[in-house]
Amino acid sequence: EQDYRTLRLDSLRYDSPTLEHLPDMARNQGYSVEIEEEDVTSGIELPGTWDDYLMVLNKKDRHELRRKLRRMDAQTDWKWYSVTDPAQATERLGEFISLMRQSRPDKDEFMTPEREGFFHNVTQRMAELGQLQLYFLEM
């Protein structure tokens, strides 16, 4: 029989049922509980339809999205594809991270060497397990 003394759960969303119920359950069983905010795990609830999604966007973003879609409709030499091969996925992730960093200063700041390493490790492992599809749009 194993004698476990610690249960560590990282990156739980603030609205997670686990975070809501597990601490009280553990305390009721005589366990001590420590909750530390380590990082923010984000997520969004997506609208049910495309039109509803457009209404969530501000006027500038809606205009920008429509402009890009019109450009794509007018251009015939674009391609959309997924990458699943582990070696290709790792290489293409590097390109993705580079583009992400260039897009905005806050994204560049977010992508610390530790986070970049994490994304590479997750990408590699998910690809090895056949659970990864990176999608790319080239124009």
PDB file of C-alpha atoms in Angstrom:
ATOM      1  CA  GLU A   1       0.000   0.000   0.000  1.00  0.00           C
ATOM      2  CA  GLN A   2       1.298   3.427  -0.949  1.00  0.00           C
ATOM      3  CA  ASP A   3       1.529   6.176   1.644  1.00  0.00           C
ATOM      4  CA  TYR A   4       0.825   9.399  -0.212  1.00  0.00           C
ATOM      5  CA  ARG A   5       1.342  12.609   1.703  1.00  0.00           C
ATOM      6  CA  THR A   6       1.003  15.276  -0.963  1.00  0.00           C
ATOM      7  CA  LEU A   7      -1.396  15.943  -3.803  1.00  0.00           C
ATOM      8  CA  ARG A   8      -0.324  18.778  -6.050  1.00  0.00           C
ATOM      9  CA  LEU A   9      -2.685  20.158  -8.675  1.00  0.00           C
ATOM     10  CA  ASP A  10      -1.248  22.875 -10.898  1.00  0.00           C
ATOM     11  CA  SER A  11      -2.992  25.279 -13.240  1.00  0.00           C
ATOM     12  CA  LEU A  12      -6.550  24.800 -12.091  1.00  0.00           C
ATOM     13  CA  ARG A  13      -9.027  27.309 -13.448  1.00  0.00           C
ATOM     14  CA  TYR A  14     -10.514  29.648 -10.851  1.00  0.00           C
ATOM     15  CA  ASP A  15     -13.970  28.162 -11.538  1.00  0.00           C
ATOM     16  CA  SER A  16     -12.859  24.520 -11.395  1.00  0.00           C
ATOM     17  CA  PRO A  17     -15.180  22.207  -9.432  1.00  0.00           C
ATOM     18  CA  THR A  18     -12.014  20.555  -8.113  1.00  0.00           C
ATOM     19  CA  LEU A  19     -10.880  23.812  -6.551  1.00  0.00           C
ATOM     20  CA  GLU A  20     -14.366  24.443  -5.232  1.00  0.00           C
ATOM     21  CA  HIS A  21     -14.980  21.043  -3.588  1.00  0.00           C
ATOM     22  CA  LEU A  22     -11.707  19.169  -2.992  1.00  0.00           C
ATOM     23  CA  PRO A  23     -10.246  21.448  -0.282  1.00  0.00           C
ATOM     24  CA  ASP A  24     -13.328  21.078   1.952  1.00  0.00           C
ATOM     25  CA  MET A  25     -13.472  17.332   1.324  1.00  0.00           C
ATOM     26  CA  ALA A  26      -9.797  16.980   2.251  1.00  0.00           C
ATOM     27  CA  ARG A  27     -10.152  19.114   5.388  1.00  0.00           C
ATOM     28  CA  ASN A  28     -13.174  17.058   6.464  1.00  0.00           C
ATOM     29  CA  GLN A  29     -10.947  13.971   6.250  1.00  0.00           C
ATOM     30  CA  GLY A  30      -8.310  15.613   8.447  1.00  0.00           C
ATOM     31  CA  TYR A  31      -5.867  16.670   5.739  1.00  0.00           C
ATOM     32  CA  SER A  32      -4.205  20.058   5.668  1.00  0.00           C
ATOM     33  CA  VAL A  33      -4.758  22.089   2.530  1.00  0.00           C
ATOM     34  CA  GLU A  34      -2.642  24.836   1.010  1.00  0.00           C
ATOM     35  CA  ILE A  35      -3.869  26.832  -1.959  1.00  0.00           C
ATOM     36  CA  GLU A  36      -1.383  29.064  -3.745  1.00  0.00           C
ATOM     37  CA  GLU A  37      -2.057  31.153  -6.816  1.00  0.00           C
ATOM     38  CA  GLU A  38       0.834  30.258  -9.049  1.00  0.00           C
ATOM     39  CA  ASP A  39      -0.250  31.397 -12.473  1.00  0.00           C
ATOM     40  CA  VAL A  40      -3.426  32.277 -14.300  1.00  0.00           C
ATOM     41  CA  THR A  41      -5.086  29.633 -16.423  1.00  0.00           C
ATOM     42  CA  SER A  42      -7.252  31.352 -18.956  1.00  0.00           C
ATOM     43  CA  GLY A  43     -10.150  30.173 -20.999  1.00  0.00           C
ATOM     44  CA  ILE A  44     -13.167  31.540 -22.759  1.00  0.00           C
ATOM     45  CA  GLU A  45     -16.644  30.348 -23.505  1.00  0.00           C
ATOM     46  CA  LEU A  46     -17.219  30.594 -27.231  1.00  0.00           C
ATOM     47  CA  PRO A  47     -20.501  31.871 -28.645  1.00  0.00           C
ATOM     48  CA  GLY A  48     -22.775  29.319 -30.284  1.00  0.00           C
ATOM     49  CA  THR A  49     -22.708  30.757 -33.819  1.00  0.00           C
ATOM     50  CA  TRP A  50     -20.377  32.651 -36.115  1.00  0.00           C
ATOM     51  CA  ASP A  51     -22.683  35.673 -36.071  1.00  0.00           C
ATOM     52  CA  ASP A  52     -22.745  35.639 -32.263  1.00  0.00           C
ATOM     53  CA  TYR A  53     -18.952  35.483 -32.288  1.00  0.00           C
ATOM     54  CA  LEU A  54     -18.766  38.512 -34.580  1.00  0.00           C
ATOM     55  CA  MET A  55     -21.008  40.435 -32.196  1.00  0.00           C
ATOM     56  CA  VAL A  56     -18.578  39.741 -29.319  1.00  0.00           C
ATOM     57  CA  LEU A  57     -15.766  41.448 -31.236  1.00  0.00           C
ATOM     58  CA  ASN A  58     -15.340  45.184 -31.059  1.00  0.00           C
ATOM     59  CA  LYS A  59     -15.946  47.208 -34.225  1.00  0.00           C
ATOM     60  CA  LYS A  60     -12.244  47.444 -35.124  1.00  0.00           C
ATOM     61  CA  ASP A  61     -11.629  43.691 -34.723  1.00  0.00           C
ATOM     62  CA  ARG A  62     -14.784  42.836 -36.699  1.00  0.00           C
ATOM     63  CA  HIS A  63     -13.612  45.116 -39.507  1.00  0.00           C
ATOM     64  CA  GLU A  64     -10.116  43.593 -39.421  1.00  0.00           C
ATOM     65  CA  LEU A  65     -11.463  40.037 -39.534  1.00  0.00           C
ATOM     66  CA  ARG A  66     -13.785  40.817 -42.444  1.00  0.00           C
ATOM     67  CA  ARG A  67     -10.913  42.506 -44.303  1.00  0.00           C
ATOM     68  CA  LYS A  68      -8.722  39.427 -43.880  1.00  0.00           C
ATOM     69  CA  LEU A  69     -11.514  37.095 -44.988  1.00  0.00           C
ATOM     70  CA  ARG A  70     -12.124  39.217 -48.117  1.00  0.00           C
ATOM     71  CA  ARG A  71      -8.394  39.125 -48.867  1.00  0.00           C
ATOM     72  CA  MET A  72      -8.394  35.365 -48.501  1.00  0.00           C
ATOM     73  CA  ASP A  73     -11.431  35.023 -50.779  1.00  0.00           C
ATOM     74  CA  ALA A  74      -9.698  37.126 -53.439  1.00  0.00           C
ATOM     75  CA  GLN A  75      -6.429  35.214 -53.242  1.00  0.00           C
ATOM     76  CA  THR A  76      -6.251  31.771 -54.841  1.00  0.00           C
ATOM     77  CA  ASP A  77      -2.779  30.616 -53.824  1.00  0.00           C
ATOM     78  CA  TRP A  78      -3.316  30.078 -50.090  1.00  0.00           C
ATOM     79  CA  LYS A  79      -3.164  26.744 -48.349  1.00  0.00           C
ATOM     80  CA  TRP A  80      -4.434  25.453 -45.035  1.00  0.00           C
ATOM     81  CA  TYR A  81      -2.955  22.280 -43.575  1.00  0.00           C
ATOM     82  CA  SER A  82      -2.159  20.446 -40.383  1.00  0.00           C
ATOM     83  CA  VAL A  83       1.131  19.078 -39.104  1.00  0.00           C
ATOM     84  CA  THR A  84       1.142  15.892 -37.030  1.00  0.00           C
ATOM     85  CA  ASP A  85       4.645  14.444 -37.555  1.00  0.00           C
ATOM     86  CA  PRO A  86       6.754  14.903 -34.363  1.00  0.00           C
ATOM     87  CA  ALA A  87       9.861  16.243 -36.161  1.00  0.00           C
ATOM     88  CA  GLN A  88       7.846  18.597 -38.359  1.00  0.00           C
ATOM     89  CA  ALA A  89       5.710  19.725 -35.420  1.00  0.00           C
ATOM     90  CA  THR A  90       8.753  20.735 -33.389  1.00  0.00           C
ATOM     91  CA  GLU A  91      10.215  22.669 -36.319  1.00  0.00           C
ATOM     92  CA  ARG A  92       6.934  24.401 -37.163  1.00  0.00           C
ATOM     93  CA  LEU A  93       6.275  25.245 -33.504  1.00  0.00           C
ATOM     94  CA  GLY A  94       9.494  27.266 -33.567  1.00  0.00           C
ATOM     95  CA  GLU A  95       8.097  29.272 -36.489  1.00  0.00           C
ATOM     96  CA  PHE A  96       4.804  29.743 -34.661  1.00  0.00           C
ATOM     97  CA  ILE A  97       6.538  30.987 -31.507  1.00  0.00           C
ATOM     98  CA  SER A  98       8.655  33.377 -33.561  1.00  0.00           C
ATOM     99  CA  LEU A  99       5.552  34.829 -35.253  1.00  0.00           C
ATOM    100  CA  MET A 100       3.798  35.062 -31.901  1.00  0.00           C
ATOM    101  CA  ARG A 101       6.698  36.985 -30.400  1.00  0.00           C
ATOM    102  CA  GLN A 102       6.727  39.420 -33.317  1.00  0.00           C
ATOM    103  CA  SER A 103       2.993  40.098 -33.153  1.00  0.00           C
ATOM    104  CA  ARG A 104       2.872  42.035 -29.857  1.00  0.00           C
ATOM    105  CA  PRO A 105       5.282  43.016 -27.073  1.00  0.00           C
ATOM    106  CA  ASP A 106       3.174  41.342 -24.356  1.00  0.00           C
ATOM    107  CA  LYS A 107       3.285  38.030 -26.240  1.00  0.00           C
ATOM    108  CA  ASP A 108       7.050  38.312 -26.568  1.00  0.00           C
ATOM    109  CA  GLU A 109       7.298  38.991 -22.843  1.00  0.00           C
ATOM    110  CA  PHE A 110       5.028  36.021 -22.061  1.00  0.00           C
ATOM    111  CA  MET A 111       7.172  33.559 -24.011  1.00  0.00           C
ATOM    112  CA  THR A 112       9.995  33.076 -21.518  1.00  0.00           C
ATOM    113  CA  PRO A 113      12.610  30.384 -22.247  1.00  0.00           C
ATOM    114  CA  GLU A 114      10.870  28.186 -19.660  1.00  0.00           C
ATOM    115  CA  ARG A 115       7.480  28.539 -21.355  1.00  0.00           C
ATOM    116  CA  GLU A 116       8.991  27.979 -24.778  1.00  0.00           C
ATOM    117  CA  GLY A 117      10.613  24.786 -23.484  1.00  0.00           C
ATOM    118  CA  PHE A 118       7.296  23.692 -22.011  1.00  0.00           C
ATOM    119  CA  PHE A 119       5.490  24.213 -25.338  1.00  0.00           C
ATOM    120  CA  HIS A 120       8.190  22.300 -27.207  1.00  0.00           C
ATOM    121  CA  ASN A 121       7.995  19.394 -24.742  1.00  0.00           C
ATOM    122  CA  VAL A 122       4.194  19.236 -24.868  1.00  0.00           C
ATOM    123  CA  THR A 123       4.187  19.495 -28.660  1.00  0.00           C
ATOM    124  CA  GLN A 124       6.751  16.716 -29.031  1.00  0.00           C
ATOM    125  CA  ARG A 125       4.992  14.382 -26.611  1.00  0.00           C
ATOM    126  CA  MET A 126       1.515  14.997 -28.024  1.00  0.00           C
ATOM    127  CA  ALA A 127       2.833  14.369 -31.553  1.00  0.00           C
ATOM    128  CA  GLU A 128       4.483  11.116 -30.418  1.00  0.00           C
ATOM    129  CA  LEU A 129       1.146  10.012 -28.956  1.00  0.00           C
ATOM    130  CA  GLY A 130      -0.705  10.924 -32.150  1.00  0.00           C
ATOM    131  CA  GLN A 131      -2.695  13.592 -30.297  1.00  0.00           C
ATOM    132  CA  LEU A 132      -1.378  16.721 -31.996  1.00  0.00           C
ATOM    133  CA  GLN A 133      -2.582  18.694 -34.966  1.00  0.00           C
ATOM    134  CA  LEU A 134      -1.000  22.081 -35.565  1.00  0.00           C
ATOM    135  CA  TYR A 135      -2.898  24.020 -38.210  1.00  0.00           C
ATOM    136  CA  PHE A 136      -1.285  26.527 -40.527  1.00  0.00           C
ATOM    137  CA  LEU A 137      -2.627  28.983 -43.066  1.00  0.00           C
ATOM    138  CA  GLU A 138      -0.100  30.184 -45.631  1.00  0.00           C
ATOM    139  CA  MET A 139      -0.872  33.035 -47.994  1.00  0.00           C
TER     140      MET A 139
END
